[in-house]
Short mmCIF file of C-alpha atoms and ligand atoms in Angstrom, two decimals:
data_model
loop_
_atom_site.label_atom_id
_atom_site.label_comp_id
_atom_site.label_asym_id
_atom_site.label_seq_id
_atom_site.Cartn_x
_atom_site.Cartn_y
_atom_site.Cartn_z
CA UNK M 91 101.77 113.12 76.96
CA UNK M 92 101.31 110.54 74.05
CA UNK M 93 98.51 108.68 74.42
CA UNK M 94 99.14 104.99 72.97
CA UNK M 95 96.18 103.70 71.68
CA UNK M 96 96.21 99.84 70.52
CA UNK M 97 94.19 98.64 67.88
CA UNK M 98 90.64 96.61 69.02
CA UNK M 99 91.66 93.09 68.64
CA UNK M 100 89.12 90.59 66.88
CA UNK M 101 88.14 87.14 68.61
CA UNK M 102 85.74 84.20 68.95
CA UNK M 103 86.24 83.72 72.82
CA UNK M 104 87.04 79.81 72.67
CA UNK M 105 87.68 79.13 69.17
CA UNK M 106 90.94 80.63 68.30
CA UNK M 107 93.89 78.91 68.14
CA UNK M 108 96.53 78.42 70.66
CA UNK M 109 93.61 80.06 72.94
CA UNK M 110 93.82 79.93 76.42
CA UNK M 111 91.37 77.66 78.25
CA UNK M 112 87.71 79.03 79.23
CA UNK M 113 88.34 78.20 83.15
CA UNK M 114 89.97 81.83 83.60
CA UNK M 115 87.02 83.45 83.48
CA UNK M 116 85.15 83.82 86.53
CA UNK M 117 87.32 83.31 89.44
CA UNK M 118 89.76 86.51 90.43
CA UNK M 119 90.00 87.23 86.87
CA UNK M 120 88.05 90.70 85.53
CA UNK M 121 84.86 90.02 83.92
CA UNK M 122 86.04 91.33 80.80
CA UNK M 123 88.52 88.09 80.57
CA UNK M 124 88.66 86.42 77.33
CA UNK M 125 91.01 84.22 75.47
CA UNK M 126 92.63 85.88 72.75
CA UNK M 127 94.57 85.03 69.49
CA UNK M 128 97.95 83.38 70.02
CA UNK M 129 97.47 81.93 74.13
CA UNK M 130 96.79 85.97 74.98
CA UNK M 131 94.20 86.37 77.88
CA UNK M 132 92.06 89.39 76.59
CA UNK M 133 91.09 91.85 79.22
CA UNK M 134 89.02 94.66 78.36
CA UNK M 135 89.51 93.64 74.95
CA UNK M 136 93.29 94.29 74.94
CA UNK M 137 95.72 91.34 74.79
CA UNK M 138 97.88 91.17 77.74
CA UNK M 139 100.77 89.58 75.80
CA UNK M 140 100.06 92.43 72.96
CA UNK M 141 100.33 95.12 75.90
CA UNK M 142 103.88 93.66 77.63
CA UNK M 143 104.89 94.38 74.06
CA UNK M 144 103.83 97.28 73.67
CA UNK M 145 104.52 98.75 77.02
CA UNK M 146 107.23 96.63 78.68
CA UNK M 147 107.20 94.83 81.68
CA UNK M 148 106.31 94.35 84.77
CA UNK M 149 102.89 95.93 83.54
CA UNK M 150 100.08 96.79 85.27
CA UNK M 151 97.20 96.30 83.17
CA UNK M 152 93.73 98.29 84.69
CA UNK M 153 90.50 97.26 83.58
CA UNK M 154 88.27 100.41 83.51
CA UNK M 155 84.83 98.61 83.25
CA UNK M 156 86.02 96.49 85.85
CA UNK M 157 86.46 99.14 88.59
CA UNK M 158 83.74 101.30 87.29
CA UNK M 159 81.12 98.36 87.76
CA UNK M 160 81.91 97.38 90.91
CA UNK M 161 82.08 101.36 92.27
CA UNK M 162 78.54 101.15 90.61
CA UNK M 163 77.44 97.82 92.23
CA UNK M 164 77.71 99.86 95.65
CA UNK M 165 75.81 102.67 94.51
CA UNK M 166 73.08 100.32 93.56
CA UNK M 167 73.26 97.60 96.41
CA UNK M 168 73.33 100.36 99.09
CA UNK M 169 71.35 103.50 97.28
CA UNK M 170 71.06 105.38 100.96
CA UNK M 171 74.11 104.90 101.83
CA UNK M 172 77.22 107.01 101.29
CA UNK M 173 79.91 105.02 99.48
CA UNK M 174 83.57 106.30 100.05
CA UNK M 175 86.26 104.44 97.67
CA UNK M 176 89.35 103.93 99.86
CA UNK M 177 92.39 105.58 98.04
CA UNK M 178 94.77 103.73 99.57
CA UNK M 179 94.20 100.63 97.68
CA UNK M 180 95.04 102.24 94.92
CA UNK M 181 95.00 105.67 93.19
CA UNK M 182 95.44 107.83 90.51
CA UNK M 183 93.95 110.55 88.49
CA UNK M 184 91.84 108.20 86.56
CA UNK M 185 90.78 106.37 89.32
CA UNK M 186 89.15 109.24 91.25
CA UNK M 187 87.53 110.30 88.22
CA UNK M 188 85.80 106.90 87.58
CA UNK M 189 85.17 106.66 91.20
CA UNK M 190 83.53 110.28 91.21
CA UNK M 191 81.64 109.30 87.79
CA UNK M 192 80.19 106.46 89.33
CA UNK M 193 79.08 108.60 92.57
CA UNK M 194 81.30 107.64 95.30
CA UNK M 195 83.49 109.88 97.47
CA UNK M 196 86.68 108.83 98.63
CA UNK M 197 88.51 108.44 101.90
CA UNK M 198 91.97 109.71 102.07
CA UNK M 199 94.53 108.74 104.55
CA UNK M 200 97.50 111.44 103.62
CA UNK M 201 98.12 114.71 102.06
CA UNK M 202 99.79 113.23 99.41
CA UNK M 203 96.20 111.29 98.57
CA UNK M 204 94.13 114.48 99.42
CA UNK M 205 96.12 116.25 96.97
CA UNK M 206 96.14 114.31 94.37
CA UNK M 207 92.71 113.65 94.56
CA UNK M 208 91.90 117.48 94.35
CA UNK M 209 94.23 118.54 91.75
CA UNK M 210 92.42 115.62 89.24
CA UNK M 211 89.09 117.67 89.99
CA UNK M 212 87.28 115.51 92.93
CA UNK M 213 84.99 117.52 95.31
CA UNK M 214 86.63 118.08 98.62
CA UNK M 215 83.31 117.94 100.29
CA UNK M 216 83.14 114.70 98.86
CA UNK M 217 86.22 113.42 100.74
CA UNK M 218 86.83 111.97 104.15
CA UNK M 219 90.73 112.60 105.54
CA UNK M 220 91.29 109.52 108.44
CA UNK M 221 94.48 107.88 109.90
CA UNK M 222 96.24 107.68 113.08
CA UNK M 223 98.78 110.10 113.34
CA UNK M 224 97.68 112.93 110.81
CA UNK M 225 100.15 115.57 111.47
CA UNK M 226 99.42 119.46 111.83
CA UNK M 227 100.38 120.49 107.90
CA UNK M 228 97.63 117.76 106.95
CA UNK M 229 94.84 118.98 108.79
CA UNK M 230 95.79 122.55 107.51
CA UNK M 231 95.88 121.15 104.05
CA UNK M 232 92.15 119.38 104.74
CA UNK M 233 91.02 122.61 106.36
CA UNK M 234 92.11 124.93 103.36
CA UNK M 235 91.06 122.10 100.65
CA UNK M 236 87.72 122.49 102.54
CA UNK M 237 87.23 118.65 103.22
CA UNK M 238 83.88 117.31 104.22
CA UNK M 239 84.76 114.98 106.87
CA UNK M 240 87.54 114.33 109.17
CA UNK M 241 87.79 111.19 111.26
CA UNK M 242 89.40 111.98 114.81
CA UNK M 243 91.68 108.93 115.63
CA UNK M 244 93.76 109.92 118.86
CA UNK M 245 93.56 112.64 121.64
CA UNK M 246 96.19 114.88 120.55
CA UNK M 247 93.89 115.63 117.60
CA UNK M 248 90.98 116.84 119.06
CA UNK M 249 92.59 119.99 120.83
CA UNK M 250 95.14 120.17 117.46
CA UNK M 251 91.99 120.44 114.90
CA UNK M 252 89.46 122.50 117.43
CA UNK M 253 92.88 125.15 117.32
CA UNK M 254 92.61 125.33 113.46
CA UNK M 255 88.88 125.93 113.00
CA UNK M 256 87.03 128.98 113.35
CA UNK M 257 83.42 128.71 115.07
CA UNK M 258 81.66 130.35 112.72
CA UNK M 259 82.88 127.46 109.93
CA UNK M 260 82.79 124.08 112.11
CA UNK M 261 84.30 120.81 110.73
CA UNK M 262 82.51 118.03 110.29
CA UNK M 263 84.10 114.90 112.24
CA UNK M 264 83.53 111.28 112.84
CA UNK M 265 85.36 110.06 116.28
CA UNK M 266 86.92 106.40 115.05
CA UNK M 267 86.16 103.97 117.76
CA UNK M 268 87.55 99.92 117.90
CA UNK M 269 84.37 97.89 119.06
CA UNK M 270 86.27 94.65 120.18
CA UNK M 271 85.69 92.62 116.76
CA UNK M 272 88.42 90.63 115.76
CA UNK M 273 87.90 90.24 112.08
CA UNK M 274 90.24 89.66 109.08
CA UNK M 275 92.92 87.58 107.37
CA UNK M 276 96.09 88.39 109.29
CA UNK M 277 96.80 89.99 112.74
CA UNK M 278 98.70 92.95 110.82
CA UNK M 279 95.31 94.48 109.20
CA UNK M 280 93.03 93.46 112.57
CA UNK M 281 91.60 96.89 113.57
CA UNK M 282 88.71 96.44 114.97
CA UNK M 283 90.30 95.21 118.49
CA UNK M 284 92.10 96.25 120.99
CA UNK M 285 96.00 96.19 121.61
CA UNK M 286 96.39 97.99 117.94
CA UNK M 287 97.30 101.68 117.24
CA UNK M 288 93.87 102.85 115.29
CA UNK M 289 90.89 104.82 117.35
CA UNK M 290 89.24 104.77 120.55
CA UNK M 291 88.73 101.54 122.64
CA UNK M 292 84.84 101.48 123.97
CA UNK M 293 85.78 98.98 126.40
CA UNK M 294 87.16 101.07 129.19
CA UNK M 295 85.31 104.06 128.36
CA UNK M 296 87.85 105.89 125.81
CA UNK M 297 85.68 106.29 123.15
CA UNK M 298 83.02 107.75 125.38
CA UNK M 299 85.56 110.00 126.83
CA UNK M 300 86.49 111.30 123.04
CA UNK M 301 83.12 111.83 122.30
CA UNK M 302 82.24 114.04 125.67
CA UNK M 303 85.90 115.85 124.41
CA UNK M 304 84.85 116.84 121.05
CA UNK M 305 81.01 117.47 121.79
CA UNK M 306 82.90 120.43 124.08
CA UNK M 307 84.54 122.14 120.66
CA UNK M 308 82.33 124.43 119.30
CA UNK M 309 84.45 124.47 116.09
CA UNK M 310 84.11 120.62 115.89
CA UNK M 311 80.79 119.24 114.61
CA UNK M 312 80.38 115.96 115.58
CA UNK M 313 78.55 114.00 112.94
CA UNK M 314 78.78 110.61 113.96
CA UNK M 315 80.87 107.46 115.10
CA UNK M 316 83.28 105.56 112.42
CA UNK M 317 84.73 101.84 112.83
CA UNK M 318 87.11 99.91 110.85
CA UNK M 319 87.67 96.35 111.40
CA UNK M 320 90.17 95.37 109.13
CA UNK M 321 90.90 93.56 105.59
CA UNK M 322 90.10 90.98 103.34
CA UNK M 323 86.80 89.88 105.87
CA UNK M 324 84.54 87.82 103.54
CA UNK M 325 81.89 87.40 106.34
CA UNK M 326 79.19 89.88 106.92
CA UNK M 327 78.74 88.83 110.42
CA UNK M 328 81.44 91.07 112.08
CA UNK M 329 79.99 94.11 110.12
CA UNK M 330 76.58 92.92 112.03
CA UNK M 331 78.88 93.32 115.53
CA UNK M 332 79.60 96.85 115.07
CA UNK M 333 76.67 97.44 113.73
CA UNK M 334 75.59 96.31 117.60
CA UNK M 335 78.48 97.79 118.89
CA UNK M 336 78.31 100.75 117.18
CA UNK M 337 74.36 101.21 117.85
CA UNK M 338 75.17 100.79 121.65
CA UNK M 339 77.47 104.02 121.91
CA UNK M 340 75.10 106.37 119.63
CA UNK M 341 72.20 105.53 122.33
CA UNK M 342 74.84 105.80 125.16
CA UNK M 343 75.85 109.11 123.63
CA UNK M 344 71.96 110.41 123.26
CA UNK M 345 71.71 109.40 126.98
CA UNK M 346 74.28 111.52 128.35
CA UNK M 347 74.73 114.29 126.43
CA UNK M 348 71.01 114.45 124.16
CA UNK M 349 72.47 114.28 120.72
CA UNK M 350 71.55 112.26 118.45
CA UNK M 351 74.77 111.87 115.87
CA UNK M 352 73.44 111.43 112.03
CA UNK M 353 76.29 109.15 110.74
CA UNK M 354 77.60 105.80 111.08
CA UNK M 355 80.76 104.41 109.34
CA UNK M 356 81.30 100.69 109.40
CA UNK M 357 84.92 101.43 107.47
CA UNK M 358 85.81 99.00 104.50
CA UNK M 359 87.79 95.44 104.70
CA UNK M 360 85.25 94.13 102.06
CA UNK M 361 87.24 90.47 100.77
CA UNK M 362 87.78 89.90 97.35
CA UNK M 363 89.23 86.22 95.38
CA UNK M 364 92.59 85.65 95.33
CA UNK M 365 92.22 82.08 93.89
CA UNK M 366 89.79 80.37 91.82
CA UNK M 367 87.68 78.77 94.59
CA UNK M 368 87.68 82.18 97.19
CA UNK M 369 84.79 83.32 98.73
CA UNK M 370 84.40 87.24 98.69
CA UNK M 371 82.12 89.20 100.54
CA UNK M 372 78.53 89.11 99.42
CA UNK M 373 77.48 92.84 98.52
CA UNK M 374 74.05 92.27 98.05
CA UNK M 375 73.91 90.47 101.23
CA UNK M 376 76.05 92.59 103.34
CA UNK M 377 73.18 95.45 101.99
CA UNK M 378 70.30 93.78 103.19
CA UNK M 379 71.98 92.42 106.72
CA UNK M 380 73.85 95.48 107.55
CA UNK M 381 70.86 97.87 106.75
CA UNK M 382 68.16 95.42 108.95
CA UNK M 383 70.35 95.27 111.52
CA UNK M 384 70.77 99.11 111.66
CA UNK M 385 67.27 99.68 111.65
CA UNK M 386 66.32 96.77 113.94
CA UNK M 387 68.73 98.16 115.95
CA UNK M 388 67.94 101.47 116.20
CA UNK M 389 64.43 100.97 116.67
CA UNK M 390 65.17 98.57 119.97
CA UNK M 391 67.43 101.93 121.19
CA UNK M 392 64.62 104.33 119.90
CA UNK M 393 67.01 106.48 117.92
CA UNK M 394 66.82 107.63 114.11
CA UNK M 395 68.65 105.68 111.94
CA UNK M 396 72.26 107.08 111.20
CA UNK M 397 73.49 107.32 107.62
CA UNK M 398 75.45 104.56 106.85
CA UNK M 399 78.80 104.98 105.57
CA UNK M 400 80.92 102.32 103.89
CA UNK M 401 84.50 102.56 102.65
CA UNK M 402 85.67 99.63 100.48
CA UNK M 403 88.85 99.95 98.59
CA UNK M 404 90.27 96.34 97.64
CA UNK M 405 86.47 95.45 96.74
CA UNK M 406 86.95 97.91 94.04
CA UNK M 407 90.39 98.15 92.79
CA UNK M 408 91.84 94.86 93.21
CA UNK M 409 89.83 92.77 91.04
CA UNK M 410 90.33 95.72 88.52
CA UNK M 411 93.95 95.20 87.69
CA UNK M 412 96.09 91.97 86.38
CA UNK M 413 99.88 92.29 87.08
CA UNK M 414 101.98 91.00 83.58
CA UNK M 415 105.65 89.60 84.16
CA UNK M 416 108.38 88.64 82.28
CA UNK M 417 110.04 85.54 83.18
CA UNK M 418 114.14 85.85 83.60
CA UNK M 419 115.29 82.54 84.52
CA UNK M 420 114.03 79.27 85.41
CA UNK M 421 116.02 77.59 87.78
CA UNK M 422 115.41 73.33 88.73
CA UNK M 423 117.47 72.83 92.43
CA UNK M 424 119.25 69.07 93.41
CA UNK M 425 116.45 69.04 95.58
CA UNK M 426 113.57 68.87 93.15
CA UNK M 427 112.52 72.67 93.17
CA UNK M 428 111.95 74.45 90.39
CA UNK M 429 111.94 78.33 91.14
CA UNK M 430 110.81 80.69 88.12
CA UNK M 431 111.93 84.47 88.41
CA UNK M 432 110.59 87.41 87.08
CA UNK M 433 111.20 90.74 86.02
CA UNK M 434 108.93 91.97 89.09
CA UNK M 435 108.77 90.93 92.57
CA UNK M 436 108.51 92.38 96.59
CA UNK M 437 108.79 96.15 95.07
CA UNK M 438 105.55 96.00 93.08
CA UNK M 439 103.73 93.56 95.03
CA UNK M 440 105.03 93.21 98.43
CA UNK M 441 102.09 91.51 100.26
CA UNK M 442 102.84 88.02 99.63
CA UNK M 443 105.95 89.06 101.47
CA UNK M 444 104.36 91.00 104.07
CA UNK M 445 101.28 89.36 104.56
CA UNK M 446 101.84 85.56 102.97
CA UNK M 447 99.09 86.38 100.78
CA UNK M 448 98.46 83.21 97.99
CA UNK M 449 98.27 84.55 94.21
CA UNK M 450 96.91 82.48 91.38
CA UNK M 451 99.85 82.92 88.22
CA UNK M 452 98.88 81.82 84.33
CA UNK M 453 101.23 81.47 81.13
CA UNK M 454 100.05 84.14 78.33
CA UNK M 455 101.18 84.67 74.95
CA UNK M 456 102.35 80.86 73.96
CA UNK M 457 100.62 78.10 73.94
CA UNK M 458 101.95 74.89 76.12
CA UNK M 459 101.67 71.24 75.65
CA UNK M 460 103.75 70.42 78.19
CA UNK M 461 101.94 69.04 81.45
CA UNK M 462 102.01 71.24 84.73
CA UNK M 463 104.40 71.39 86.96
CA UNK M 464 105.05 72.77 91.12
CA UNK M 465 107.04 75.90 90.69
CA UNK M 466 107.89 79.09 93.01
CA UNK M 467 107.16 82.00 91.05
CA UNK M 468 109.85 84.27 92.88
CA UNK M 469 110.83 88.05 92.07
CA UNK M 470 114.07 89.62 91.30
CA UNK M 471 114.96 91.75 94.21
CA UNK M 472 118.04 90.60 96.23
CA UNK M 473 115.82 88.98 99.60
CA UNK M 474 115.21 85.28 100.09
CA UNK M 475 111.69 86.41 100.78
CA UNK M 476 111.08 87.69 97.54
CA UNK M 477 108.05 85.14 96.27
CA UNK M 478 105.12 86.04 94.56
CA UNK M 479 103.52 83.00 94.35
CA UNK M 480 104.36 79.57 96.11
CA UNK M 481 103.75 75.92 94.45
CA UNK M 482 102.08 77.29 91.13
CA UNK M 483 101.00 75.67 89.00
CA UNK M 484 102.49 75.98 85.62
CA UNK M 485 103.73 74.14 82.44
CA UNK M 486 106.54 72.49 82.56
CA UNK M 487 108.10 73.92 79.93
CA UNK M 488 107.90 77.28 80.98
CA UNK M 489 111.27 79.60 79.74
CA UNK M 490 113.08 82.22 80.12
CA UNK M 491 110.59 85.17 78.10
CA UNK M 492 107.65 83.67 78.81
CA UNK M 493 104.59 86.03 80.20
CA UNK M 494 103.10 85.43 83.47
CA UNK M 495 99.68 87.19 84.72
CA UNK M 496 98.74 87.83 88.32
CA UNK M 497 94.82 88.09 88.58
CA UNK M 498 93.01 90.41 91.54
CA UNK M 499 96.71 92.72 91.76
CA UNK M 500 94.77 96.09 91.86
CA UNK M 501 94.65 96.98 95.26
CA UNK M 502 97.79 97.20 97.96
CA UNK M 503 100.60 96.65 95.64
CA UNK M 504 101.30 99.72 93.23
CA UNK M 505 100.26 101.59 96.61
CA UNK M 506 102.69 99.99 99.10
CA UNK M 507 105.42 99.48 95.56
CA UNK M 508 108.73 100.33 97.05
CA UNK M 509 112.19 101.68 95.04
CA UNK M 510 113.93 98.47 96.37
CA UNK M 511 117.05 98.10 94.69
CA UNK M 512 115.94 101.31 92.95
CA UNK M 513 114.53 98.46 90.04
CA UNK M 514 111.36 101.20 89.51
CA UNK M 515 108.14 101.05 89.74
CA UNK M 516 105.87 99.66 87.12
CA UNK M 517 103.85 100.96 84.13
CA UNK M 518 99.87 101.01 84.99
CA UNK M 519 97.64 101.41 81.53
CA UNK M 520 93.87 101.27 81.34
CA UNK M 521 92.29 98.91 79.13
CA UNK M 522 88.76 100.02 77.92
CA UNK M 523 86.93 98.44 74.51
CA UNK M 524 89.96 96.95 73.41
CA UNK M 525 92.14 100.21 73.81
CA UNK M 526 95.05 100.52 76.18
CA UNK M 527 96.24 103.93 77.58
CA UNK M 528 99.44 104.70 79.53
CA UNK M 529 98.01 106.37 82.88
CA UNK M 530 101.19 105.89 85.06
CA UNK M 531 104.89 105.79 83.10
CA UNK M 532 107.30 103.15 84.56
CA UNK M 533 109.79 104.79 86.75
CA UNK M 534 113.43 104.81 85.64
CA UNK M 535 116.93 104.95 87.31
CA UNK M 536 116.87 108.30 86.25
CA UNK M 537 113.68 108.93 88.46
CA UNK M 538 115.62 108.34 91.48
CA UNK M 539 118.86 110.41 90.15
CA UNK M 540 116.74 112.78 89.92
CA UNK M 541 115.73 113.32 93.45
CA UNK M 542 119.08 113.54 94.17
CA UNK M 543 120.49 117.28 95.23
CA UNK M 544 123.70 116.30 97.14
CA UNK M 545 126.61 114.59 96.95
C1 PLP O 699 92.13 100.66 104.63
C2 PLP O 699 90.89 101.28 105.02
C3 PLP O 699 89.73 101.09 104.24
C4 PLP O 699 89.69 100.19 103.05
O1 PLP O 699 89.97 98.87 103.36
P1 PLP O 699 89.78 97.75 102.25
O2 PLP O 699 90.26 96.52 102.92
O3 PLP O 699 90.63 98.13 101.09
O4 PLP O 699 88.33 97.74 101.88
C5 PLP O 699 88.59 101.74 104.63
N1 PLP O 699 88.57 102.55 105.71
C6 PLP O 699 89.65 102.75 106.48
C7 PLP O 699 89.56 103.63 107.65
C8 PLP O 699 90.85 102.12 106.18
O5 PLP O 699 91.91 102.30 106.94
#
């Protein structure tokens, strides 16, 4: 593969010319955000405008020391914890590498993420396989890739992986419970309650019953209780609910059956800013509350404190990444509107569509006078519901070739990127000390011919 290496670009953040305004750093915007010659936005010293150049858009542009920091702002803010990155947000080889580097496992929720994750090198043992219908060839695939941790979601599962495992080498599982917290942005990603498809109510004595179920494999080794909520929560309070929650069912468990199970996973969800004046989740304080709680807990219930477990994904990838369009046509209605397409849209980033999630957009590459402006930022795919970002705001003069650049678009959108009318997915390159390096090629028409085998 070439690698395409782009010179280190010189600036004096502020100063130069045509520079983009100080006010995007901070915010959703990757620490390593600087304004760069000509109206660029620098990020990890690499000029977005200079990159959609180089490497055509839509581009997604990663920002190593970005998602490295933040992996490594776990490690430090919860050192006795275990810290699992969540593939699903986003992966690739790189990605598991920095994540191992920086001394996180990872939690897998398909074969196709196991897999990758194994062939770039990342310990099995260091990996945790969960989701709710896991079908037979994936629990082979975790068994044979020797997987440290399996999370038992339904009942079909239990008798399905006891069948697979020998006594003599037992898995390791955590039975995924739903404690009855309603937390997160949207009903679609609420799984800590009931009336969803994920885990084992408590309430009504399911998760209980799981627990009795698997305690009676002698192949399974039940390690502890898991929990996800949900997404995007920017509150630490619901963690300190399962916490409770979660504390209630290990002492319930030592009571009846006189184990004491060493783990407990309070799942991911951590929030991250979308726009400038977000809240995220606090990491130091979700540390100190979540680990006082645990122990305060556990000492009212007179058990050992569990390992704690966390799995964020978003609160490492999505701040990590900046999407870069190309605008196509700018189009003013009878009615006042002014809608602004791009060269991207609902395949590359389809949770504004999904989810009505709010994106903050900014001009790079050319300098504006012109004052701003309400505009839809809309994609290119052929469905009304195609907008990326509603009532921006945007010069006035913005044209047809002009860049736009989508802070926080690291997490959920490459991942759930779709071959809607088969327009490809994106290029992703890392951006490190003012090199860029293709990681992930766009995908072409020929891509999808490819797959083709019939006519
Ligand atoms: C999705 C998911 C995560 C990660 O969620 P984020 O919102 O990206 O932090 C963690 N654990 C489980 C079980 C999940 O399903």
């Amino acid at each position: 593969m070439t690698q395409l290496i782009a010179p280190p670009v010189p600036t004096t953040p502020g100063t130069a010319p045509g520079a983009v305004s100080a006010d995007v750093l901070g915010g959703p915007w990757p620490a390593t955000a600087r304004p760069g010659r000509g109206a660029d936005l620098l990020i990890g010293g690499v000029g977005l405008a200079e990159a959609a150049e180089r490497f055509g858009t839509p581009l997604y542009v990663l920002d190593e020391a970005e998602a490295r920091g933040r992996a490594r702002a776990y490690r430090r803010a919860l050192p006795h914890a275990e810290v699992l990155y969540a593939a699903k947000a986003f992966l690739c080889s790189a990605m598991a590498d920095w994540v191992e580097q920086e001394g996180l496992g990872l939690d897998v929720c398909s074969s196709g993420e196991l897999w990758l994750a194994v062939s770039a090198g990342f310990p099995a043992q260091r990996i945790l396989l969960h989701g709710n219908a896991k079908s037979p060839e994936e629990l082979r695939l975790a068994r044979r890739l020797r997987v440290g941790r399996i999370v038992i979601d339904g009942p079909a599962e239990i008798a399905r992986l006891a069948a697979l495992v020998a006594a003599d080498t037992p898995q390791k599982v955590l039975v995924r419970i739903v404690p009855g917290i309603a937390a997160g942005h949207h009903a679609a990603v609420r799984t800590g309650v009931g009336g969803q498809k994920f885990g084992f109510p408590v309430e009504g004595g399911d998760a209980a019953d799981a627990i009795a179920r698997v305690l009676d494999q002698p192949g399974l080794e039940l390690a502890g209780l898991h929990c996800h909520l949900g997404s995007q929560i920017t509150s630490v309070e619901p963690y300190l609910e399962a916490v409770d929650a979660v504390v209630r069912l290990l002492a319930e468990t030592r009571d009846r059956h006189g184990v004491e199970l060493p783990e407990l996973d309070l799942g991911g969800g951590h929030g991250i800013r979308y726009l400038p004046g977000d809240e995220e989740l606090d990491l130091a304080e979700f540390a100190v509350r979540v680990t006082d709680r645990l122990a305060v807990r556990c000492a009212e219930a007179d058990l050992d404190v569990p390992r704690l477990i966390v799995e964020p994904g978003r609160a490492i990838a999505g701040p990590a990444a900046v999407a870069v369009y190309r605008v196509l046509s700018v189009k003013h209605t009878a009615d006042g509107r002014c809608f602004v397409a791009v060269d991207g849209g609902m395949s590359d980033n389809p949770r504004p569509a999904l989810y009505g999630s709010p994106y903050t957009v900014r001009l790079v590459g050319r300098r504006s006078e012109a004052g701003e402006t309400r505009v839809d930022v809309v994609g290119r795919h052929c469905e009304a519901g195609d907008v990326l970002v509603r009532d921006a705001a945007l010069p006035a003069d913005l044209r047809p070739g002009d860049l736009l650049a989508m802070p926080a678009s690291g997490a959920y959108q490459l991942s759930m990127a779709s071959g809607y009318n088969l327009v490809g997915r994106p290029a992703v390159v890392a951006v490190k000390d003012g090199r860029a390096r293709l990681l992930i090629r766009r995908e072409t028409v020929e891509d999808f011919r490819l797959r083709e085998v019939g006519r």
